[in-house]
Coordinates of C-alpha atoms in Angstrom, one line a residue:
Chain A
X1 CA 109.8 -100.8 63.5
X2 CA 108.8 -100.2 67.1
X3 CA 110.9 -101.3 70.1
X4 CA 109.2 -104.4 70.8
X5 CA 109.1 -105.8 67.2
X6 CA 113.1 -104.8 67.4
X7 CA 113.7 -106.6 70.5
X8 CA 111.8 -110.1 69.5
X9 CA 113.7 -110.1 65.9
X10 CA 116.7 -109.8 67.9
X11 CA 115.8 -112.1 70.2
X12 CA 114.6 -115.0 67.8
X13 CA 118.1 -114.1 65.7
X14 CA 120.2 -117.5 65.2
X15 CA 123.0 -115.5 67.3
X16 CA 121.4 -115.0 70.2
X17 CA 119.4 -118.2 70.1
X18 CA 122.8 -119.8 69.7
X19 CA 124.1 -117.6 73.2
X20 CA 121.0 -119.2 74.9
X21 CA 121.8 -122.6 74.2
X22 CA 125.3 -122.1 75.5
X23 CA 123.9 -120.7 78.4
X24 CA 121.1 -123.0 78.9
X25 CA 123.7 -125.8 78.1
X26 CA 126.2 -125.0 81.1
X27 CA 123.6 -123.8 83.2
X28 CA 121.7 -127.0 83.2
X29 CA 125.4 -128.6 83.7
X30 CA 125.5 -130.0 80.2
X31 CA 129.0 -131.3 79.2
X32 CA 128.8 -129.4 76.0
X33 CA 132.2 -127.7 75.6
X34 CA 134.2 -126.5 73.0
X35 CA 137.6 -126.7 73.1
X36 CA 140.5 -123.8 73.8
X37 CA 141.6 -123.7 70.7
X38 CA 138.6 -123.8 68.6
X39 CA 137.1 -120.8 70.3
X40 CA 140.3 -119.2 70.0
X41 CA 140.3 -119.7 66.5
X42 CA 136.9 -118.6 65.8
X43 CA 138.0 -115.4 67.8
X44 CA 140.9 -114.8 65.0
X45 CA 138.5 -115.2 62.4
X46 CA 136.0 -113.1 63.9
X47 CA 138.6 -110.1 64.8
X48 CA 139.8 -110.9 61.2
X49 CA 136.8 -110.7 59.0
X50 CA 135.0 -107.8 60.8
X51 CA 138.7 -105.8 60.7
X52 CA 139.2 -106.6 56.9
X53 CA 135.7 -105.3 55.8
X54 CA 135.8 -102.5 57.7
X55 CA 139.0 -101.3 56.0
X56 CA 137.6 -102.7 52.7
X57 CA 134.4 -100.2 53.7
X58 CA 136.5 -97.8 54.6
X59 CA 138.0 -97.9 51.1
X60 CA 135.3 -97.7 49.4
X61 CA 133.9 -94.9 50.9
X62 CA 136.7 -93.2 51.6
X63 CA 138.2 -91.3 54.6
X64 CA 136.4 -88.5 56.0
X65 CA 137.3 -85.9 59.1
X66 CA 135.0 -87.4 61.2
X67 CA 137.2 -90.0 61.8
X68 CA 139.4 -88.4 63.5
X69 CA 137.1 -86.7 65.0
X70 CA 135.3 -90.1 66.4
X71 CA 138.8 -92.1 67.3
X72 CA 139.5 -88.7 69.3
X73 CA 135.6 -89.3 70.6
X74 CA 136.2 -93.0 71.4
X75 CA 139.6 -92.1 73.6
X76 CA 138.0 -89.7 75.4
X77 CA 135.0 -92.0 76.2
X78 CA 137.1 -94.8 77.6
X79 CA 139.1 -93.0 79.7
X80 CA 135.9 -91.3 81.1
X81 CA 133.4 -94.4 81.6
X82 CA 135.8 -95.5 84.2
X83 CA 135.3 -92.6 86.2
X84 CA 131.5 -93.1 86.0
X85 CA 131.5 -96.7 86.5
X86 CA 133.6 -96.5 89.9
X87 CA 131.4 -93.5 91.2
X88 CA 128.4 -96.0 90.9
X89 CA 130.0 -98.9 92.1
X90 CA 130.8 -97.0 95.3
X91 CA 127.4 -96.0 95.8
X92 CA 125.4 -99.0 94.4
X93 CA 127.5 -101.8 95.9
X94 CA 129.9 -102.6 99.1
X95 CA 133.1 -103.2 96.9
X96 CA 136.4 -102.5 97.9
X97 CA 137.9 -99.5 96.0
X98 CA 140.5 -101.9 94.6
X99 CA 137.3 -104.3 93.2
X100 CA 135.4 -101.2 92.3
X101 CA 138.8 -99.9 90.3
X102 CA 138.7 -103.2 88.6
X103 CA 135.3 -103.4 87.8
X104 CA 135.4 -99.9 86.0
X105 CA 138.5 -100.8 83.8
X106 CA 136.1 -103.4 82.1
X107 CA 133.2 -101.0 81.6
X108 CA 135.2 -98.4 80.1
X109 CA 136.6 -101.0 77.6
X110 CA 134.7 -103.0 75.1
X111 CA 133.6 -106.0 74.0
X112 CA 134.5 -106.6 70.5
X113 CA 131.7 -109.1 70.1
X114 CA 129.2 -107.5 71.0
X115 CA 130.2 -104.7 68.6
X116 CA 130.4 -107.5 65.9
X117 CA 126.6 -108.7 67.1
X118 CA 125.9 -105.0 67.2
X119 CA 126.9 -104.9 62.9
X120 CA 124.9 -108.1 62.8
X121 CA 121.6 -106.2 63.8
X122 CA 122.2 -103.5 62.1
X123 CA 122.7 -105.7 58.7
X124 CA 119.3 -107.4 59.4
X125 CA 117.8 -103.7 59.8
X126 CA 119.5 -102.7 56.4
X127 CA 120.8 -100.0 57.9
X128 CA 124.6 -99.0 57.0
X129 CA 127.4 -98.3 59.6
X130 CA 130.9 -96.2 58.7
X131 CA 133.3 -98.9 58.4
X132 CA 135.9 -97.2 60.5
X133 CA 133.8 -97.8 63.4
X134 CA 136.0 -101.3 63.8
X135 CA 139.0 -98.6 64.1
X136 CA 137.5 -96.4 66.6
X137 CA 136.1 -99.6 68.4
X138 CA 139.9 -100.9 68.5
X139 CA 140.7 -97.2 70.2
X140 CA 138.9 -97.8 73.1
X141 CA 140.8 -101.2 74.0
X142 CA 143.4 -100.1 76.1
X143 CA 142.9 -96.1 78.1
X144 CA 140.2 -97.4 80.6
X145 CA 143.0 -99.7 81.9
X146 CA 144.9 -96.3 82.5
X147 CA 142.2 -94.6 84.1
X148 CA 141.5 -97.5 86.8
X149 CA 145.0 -97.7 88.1
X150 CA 144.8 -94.0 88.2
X151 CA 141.7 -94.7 90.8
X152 CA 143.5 -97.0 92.8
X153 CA 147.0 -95.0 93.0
X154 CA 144.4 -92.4 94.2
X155 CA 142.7 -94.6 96.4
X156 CA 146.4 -95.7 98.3
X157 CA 147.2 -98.3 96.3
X158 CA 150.0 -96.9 94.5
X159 CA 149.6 -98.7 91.5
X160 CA 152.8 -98.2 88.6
X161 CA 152.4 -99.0 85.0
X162 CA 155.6 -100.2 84.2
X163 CA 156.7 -100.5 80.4
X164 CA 155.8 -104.4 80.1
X165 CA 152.6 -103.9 81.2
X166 CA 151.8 -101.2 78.7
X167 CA 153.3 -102.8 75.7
X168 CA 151.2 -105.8 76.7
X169 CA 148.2 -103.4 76.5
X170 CA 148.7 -101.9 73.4
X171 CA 150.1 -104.7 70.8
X172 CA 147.7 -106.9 72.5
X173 CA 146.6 -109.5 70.2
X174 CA 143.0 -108.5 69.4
X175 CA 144.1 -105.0 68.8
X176 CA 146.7 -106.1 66.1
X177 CA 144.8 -108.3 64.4
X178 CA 141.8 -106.0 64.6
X179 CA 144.0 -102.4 62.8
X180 CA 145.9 -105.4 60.9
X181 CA 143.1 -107.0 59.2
X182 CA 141.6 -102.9 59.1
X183 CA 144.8 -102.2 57.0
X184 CA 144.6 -105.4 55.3
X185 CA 141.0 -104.5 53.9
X186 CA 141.9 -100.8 53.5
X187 CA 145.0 -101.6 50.9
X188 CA 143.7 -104.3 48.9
X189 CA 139.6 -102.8 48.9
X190 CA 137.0 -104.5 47.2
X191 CA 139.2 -106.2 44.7
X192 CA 141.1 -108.3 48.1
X193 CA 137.9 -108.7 49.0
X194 CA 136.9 -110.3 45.8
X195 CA 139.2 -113.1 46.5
X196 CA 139.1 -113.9 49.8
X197 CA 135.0 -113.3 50.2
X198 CA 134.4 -117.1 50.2
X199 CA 136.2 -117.3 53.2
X200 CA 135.3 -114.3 55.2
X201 CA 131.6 -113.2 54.4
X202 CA 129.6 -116.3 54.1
X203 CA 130.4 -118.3 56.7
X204 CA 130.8 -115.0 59.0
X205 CA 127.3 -115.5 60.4
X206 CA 127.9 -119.3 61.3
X207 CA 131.1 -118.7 62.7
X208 CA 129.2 -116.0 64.8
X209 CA 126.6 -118.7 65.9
X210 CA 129.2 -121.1 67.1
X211 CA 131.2 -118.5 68.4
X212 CA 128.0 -117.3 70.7
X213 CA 127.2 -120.7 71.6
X214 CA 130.9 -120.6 73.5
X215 CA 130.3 -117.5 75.0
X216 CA 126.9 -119.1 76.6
X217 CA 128.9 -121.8 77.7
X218 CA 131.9 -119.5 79.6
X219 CA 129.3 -117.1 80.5
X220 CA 127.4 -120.0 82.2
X221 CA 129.6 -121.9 83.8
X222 CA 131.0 -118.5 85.3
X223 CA 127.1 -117.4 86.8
X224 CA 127.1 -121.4 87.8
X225 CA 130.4 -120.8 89.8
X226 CA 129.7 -117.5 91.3
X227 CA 126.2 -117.2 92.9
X228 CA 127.7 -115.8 96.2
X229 CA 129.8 -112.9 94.4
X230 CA 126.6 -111.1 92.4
X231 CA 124.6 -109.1 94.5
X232 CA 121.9 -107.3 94.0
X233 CA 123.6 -104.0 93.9
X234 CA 126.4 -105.8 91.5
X235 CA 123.6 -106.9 89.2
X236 CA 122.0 -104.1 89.5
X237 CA 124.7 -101.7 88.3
X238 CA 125.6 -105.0 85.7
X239 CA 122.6 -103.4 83.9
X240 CA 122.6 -99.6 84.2
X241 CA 125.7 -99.1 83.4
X242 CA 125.2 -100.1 80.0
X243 CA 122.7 -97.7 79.8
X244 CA 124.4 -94.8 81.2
X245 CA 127.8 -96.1 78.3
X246 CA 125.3 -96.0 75.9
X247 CA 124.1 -92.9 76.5
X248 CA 127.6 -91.2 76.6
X249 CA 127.8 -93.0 73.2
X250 CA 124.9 -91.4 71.8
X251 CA 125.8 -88.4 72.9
X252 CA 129.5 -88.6 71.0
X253 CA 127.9 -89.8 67.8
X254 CA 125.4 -87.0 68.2
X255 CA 128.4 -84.8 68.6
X256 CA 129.9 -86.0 65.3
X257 CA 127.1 -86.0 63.4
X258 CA 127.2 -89.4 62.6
X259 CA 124.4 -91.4 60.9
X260 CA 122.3 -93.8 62.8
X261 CA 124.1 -97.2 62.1
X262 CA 127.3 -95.5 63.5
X263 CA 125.8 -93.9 66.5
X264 CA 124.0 -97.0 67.2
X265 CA 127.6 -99.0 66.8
X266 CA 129.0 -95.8 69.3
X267 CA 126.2 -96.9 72.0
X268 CA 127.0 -100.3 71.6
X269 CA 131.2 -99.6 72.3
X270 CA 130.1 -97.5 75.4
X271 CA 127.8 -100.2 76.7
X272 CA 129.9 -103.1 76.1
X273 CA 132.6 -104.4 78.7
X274 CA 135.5 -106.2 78.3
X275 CA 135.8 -109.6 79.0
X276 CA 139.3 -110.1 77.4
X277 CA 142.1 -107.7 77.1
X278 CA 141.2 -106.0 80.0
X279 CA 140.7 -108.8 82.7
X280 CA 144.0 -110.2 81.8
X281 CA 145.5 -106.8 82.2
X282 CA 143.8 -106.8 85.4
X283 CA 145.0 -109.8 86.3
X284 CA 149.0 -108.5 85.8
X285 CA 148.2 -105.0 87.5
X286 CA 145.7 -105.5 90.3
X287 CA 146.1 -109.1 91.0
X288 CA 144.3 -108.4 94.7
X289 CA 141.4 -107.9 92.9
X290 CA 138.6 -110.3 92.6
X291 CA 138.5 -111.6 89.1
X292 CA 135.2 -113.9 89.8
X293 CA 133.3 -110.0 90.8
X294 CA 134.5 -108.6 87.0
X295 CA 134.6 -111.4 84.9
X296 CA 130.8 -112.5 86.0
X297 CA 129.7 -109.1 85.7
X298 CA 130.6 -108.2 82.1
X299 CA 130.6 -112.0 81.2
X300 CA 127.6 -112.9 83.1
X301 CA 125.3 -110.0 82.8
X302 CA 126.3 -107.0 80.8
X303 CA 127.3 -109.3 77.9
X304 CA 123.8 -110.7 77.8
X305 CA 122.0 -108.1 79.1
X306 CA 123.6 -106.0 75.9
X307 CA 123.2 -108.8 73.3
X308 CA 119.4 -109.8 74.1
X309 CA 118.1 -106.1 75.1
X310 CA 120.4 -104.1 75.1
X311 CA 120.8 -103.9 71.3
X312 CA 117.3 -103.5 70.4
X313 CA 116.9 -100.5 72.6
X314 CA 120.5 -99.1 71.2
X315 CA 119.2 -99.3 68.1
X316 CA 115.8 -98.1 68.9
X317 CA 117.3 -94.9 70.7
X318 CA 119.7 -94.7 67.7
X319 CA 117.0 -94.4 65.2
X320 CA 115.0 -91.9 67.4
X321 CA 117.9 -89.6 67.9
X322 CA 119.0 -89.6 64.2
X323 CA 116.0 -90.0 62.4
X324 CA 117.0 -92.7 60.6
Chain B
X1 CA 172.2 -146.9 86.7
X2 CA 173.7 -143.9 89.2
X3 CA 171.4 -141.2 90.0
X4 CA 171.8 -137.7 91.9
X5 CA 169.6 -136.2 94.4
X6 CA 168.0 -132.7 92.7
X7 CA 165.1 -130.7 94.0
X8 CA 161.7 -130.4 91.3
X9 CA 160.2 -127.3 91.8
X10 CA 157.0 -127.1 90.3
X11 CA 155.3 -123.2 89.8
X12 CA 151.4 -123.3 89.1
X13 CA 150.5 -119.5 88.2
X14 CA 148.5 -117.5 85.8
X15 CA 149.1 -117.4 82.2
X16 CA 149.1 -114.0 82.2
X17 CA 152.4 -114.0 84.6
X18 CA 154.2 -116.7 82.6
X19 CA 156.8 -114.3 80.5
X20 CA 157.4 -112.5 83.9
X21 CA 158.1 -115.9 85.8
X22 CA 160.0 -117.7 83.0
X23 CA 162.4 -113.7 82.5
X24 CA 162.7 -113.5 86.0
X25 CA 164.0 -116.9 86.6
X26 CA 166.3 -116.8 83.7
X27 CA 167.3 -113.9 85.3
X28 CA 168.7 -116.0 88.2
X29 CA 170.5 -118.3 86.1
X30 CA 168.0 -121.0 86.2
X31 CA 167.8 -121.8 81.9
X32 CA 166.0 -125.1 82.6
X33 CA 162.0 -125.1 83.0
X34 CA 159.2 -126.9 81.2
X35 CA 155.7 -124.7 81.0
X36 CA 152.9 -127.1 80.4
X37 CA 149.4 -125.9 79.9
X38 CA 146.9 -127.0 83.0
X39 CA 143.1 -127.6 82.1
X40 CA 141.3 -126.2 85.1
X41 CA 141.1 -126.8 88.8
X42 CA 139.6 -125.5 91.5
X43 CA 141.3 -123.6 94.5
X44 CA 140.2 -120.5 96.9
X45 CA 139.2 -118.3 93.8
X46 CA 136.6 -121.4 93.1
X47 CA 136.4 -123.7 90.4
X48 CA 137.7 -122.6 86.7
X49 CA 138.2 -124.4 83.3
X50 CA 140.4 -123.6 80.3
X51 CA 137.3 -124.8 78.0
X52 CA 136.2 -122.4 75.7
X53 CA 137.8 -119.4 76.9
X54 CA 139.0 -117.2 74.7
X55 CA 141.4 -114.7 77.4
X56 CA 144.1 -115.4 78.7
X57 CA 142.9 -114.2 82.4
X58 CA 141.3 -117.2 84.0
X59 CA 144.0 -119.7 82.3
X60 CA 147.2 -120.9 84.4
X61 CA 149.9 -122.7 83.4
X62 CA 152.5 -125.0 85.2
X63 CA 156.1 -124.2 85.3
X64 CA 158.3 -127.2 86.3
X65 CA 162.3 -126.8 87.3
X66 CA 164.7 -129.8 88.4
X67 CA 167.7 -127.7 90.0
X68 CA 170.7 -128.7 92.2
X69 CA 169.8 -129.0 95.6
X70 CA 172.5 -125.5 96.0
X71 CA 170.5 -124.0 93.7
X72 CA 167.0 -123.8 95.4
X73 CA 167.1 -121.1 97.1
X74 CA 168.0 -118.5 94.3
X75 CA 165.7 -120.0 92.3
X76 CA 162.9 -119.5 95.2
X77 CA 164.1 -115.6 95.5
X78 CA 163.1 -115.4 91.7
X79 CA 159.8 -116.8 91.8
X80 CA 158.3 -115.5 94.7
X81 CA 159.3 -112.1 93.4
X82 CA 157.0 -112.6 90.8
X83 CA 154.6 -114.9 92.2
X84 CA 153.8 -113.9 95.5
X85 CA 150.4 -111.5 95.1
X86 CA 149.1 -113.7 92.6
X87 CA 146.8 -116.9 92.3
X88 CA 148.9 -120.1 92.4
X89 CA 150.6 -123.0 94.2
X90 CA 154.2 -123.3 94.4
X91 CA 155.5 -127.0 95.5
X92 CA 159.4 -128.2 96.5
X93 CA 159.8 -131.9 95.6
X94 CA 163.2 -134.4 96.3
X95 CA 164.0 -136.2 92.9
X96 CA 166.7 -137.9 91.7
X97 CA 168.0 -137.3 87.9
X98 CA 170.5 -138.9 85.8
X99 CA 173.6 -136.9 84.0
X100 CA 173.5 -134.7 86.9
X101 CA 175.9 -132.3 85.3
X102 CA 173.1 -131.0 82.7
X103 CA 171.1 -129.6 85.6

């Protein structure tokens, strides 16, 4: 399948379709909504079921040494994109070292969603993924949150992580749920599966949908709100930053030897950004910083830059490199 | 009915800084405070709304204390601690309460 044909299945999927309505629906200043705790709820399930199969997969398969090997990868990648993401920030754009530290945090980090759309496509492709990716994809939560306040304490800011802080980072509650559900899977394997499939594989796709359609919605009403903050530097680097995360991610699964559903998923963890653990992290430790300049950028453009191109090309680049 | 003059001090900031907030002014002594949830708004960081999100970074919650007029002060050391670099409105209100020895 050629890179074109990839993009337009993706982009005619009812997930994506679903993100456009939501962001057609706020754009236009629809009052669509969905409550607080519905999304919120859709977000436990989401965390819940991906985490449980992957430990289910992870069972059945069983563990190989390229796990450590790839959680050692993912570490080592978030700490890093940071680093990457500032340098181009300072170049590309006029933000302040502080914004430009903030920024990075979220670019290092990942979106879990996006990883969950990224499984999605790949299930449509009927290509396979090692189901420890949702491990390795939980890894890379919390050290790019390190590496930014190292950039500001560097820049004068003399930002300390004190122990609240990083206990909030690390037992966050995506990451718990994500390794709890992971060990959850992992123990009871195929036969836990068995009795809870009803629940958590069927309606996984339609919970997805819904759960897209939200993320239109935030993701609009934040673009709606914040036409002065994205310039064209900020949008610009909003879209090759992906690209250059991706292409660290390639290059770790390439490293590994991993197959091309898994490299494909690594490309995806290094272009995704956080919307989530990280901004509220932000929030605690930089609160100077701008949260409408990171929260429309991986919200308002990364996010659906990745899930309408970006995963078509991921996959595309995947395949090519692999030779699946 | 007899009533007693108190002060209502009501604390709008993030819901990321409410454990901080709600420790620190513990910390001070002040065991009485109501956290309520607040929809959305809008303010000099432009307009937000609790709808649909799924974070807890763009959220903000309301933190209301009715304290003896004596006991203001200590309890504004405490907060602005805590509040002061961070998004928010802080807001000193005269009330009167009954059973003033509860507060």
């Amino acid at each position: 399948m050629d890179l074109f044909a990839l993009a337009v299945g993706n982009l005619t999927s009812p997930i994506i379709l679903s993100f456009a309505l939501g962001l057609f629906a706020a754009l236009a200043r629809s009052d669509l909504s969905i409550p607080e705790a519905v999304a919120k709820g859709m977000s436990i399930y989401l965390l819940f079921a991906i985490g449980f199969k992957g430990g289910v997969a992870v069972d059945e398969a069983g563990l190989s040494g390229t796990l450590l090997g790839a959680l050692l990868g993912a570490v080592v990648l978030s700490f890093a994109l940071p680093f990457a993401a500032y340098a181009l920030l300072r170049v590309m754009t006029r933000l302040s070292a502080l914004d430009a530290a903030a920024v990075a945090a979220h670019y290092g980090s990942i979106s879990i969603v996006t990883f969950v759309a990224g499984t999605s496509v790949l299930e449509s492709a009927g290509l396979s993924y090692d189901g420890w990716m949702v491990a390795v994809a939980a890894a890379m939560e919390a050290p790019a949150i390190l590496s930014a306040l190292w950039l500001v304490a560097r820049s004068g800011g003399g930002r300390q992580m004190d122990g609240e802080l990083m206990r909030e980072i690390l037992l966050n509650g995506s990451i718990v749920l994500l390794i709890g559900s992971f060990v959850i899977g992992w123990v009871t394997g195929s036969e836990g599966l068995a009795r809870i499939e009803s629940f958590i594989v069927s309606p996984f796709q339609g919970v997805l949908c819904l759960f897209l359609l939200d993320m239109g919605l935030v993701a609009g009403r934040g673009l709606r709100n914040a036409r002065g903050v994205l310039r064209p530097g900020l949008l610009t680097f909003g879209v090759v930053m992906p690209l250059v995360g991706a292409a660290s991610g390639a290059a770790a699964g390439l490293i590994l030897g991993l197959g091309t559903g898994s490299t494909m998923l690594f490309m995806v963890l290094g272009a995704s950004a956080s919307y989530i653990a990280v901004p509220a992290a932000m929030r605690v430790a930089l609160p100077e910083a701008n949260p409408s300049v990171y929260l429309t950028l991986s919200l308002g453009v990364t996010f659906p830059f990745n899930l309408t191109l970006g995963l078509a090309i991921y996959l595309a680049v995947a395949r090519f490199l692999t030779g699946g | 009915m007899q009533t007693h003059p108190a002060k209502r001090v009501e604390i709008i900031i993030e819901e990321v800084m409410e454990k901080r907030l709600t420790s620190a002014l513990l910390g001070a002594d002040v065991t009485g405070f109501t956290v309520l949830p607040v929809k959305g708004g809008s303010g000099r960081s432009g307009h937000w709304s609790r709808a649909g999100q799924v974070g807890r970074a763009t959220g903000m919650v309301s933190v209301v204390c009715i304290v003896r007029p004596d006991r203001l002060d200590t309890l504004l050391e405490a907060a602005f601690a805590v509040v002061e670099p961070h998004i928010g409105v802080v807001s000193v209100t005269d009330c009167e309460v009954l059973r003033a020895e509860r507060f």
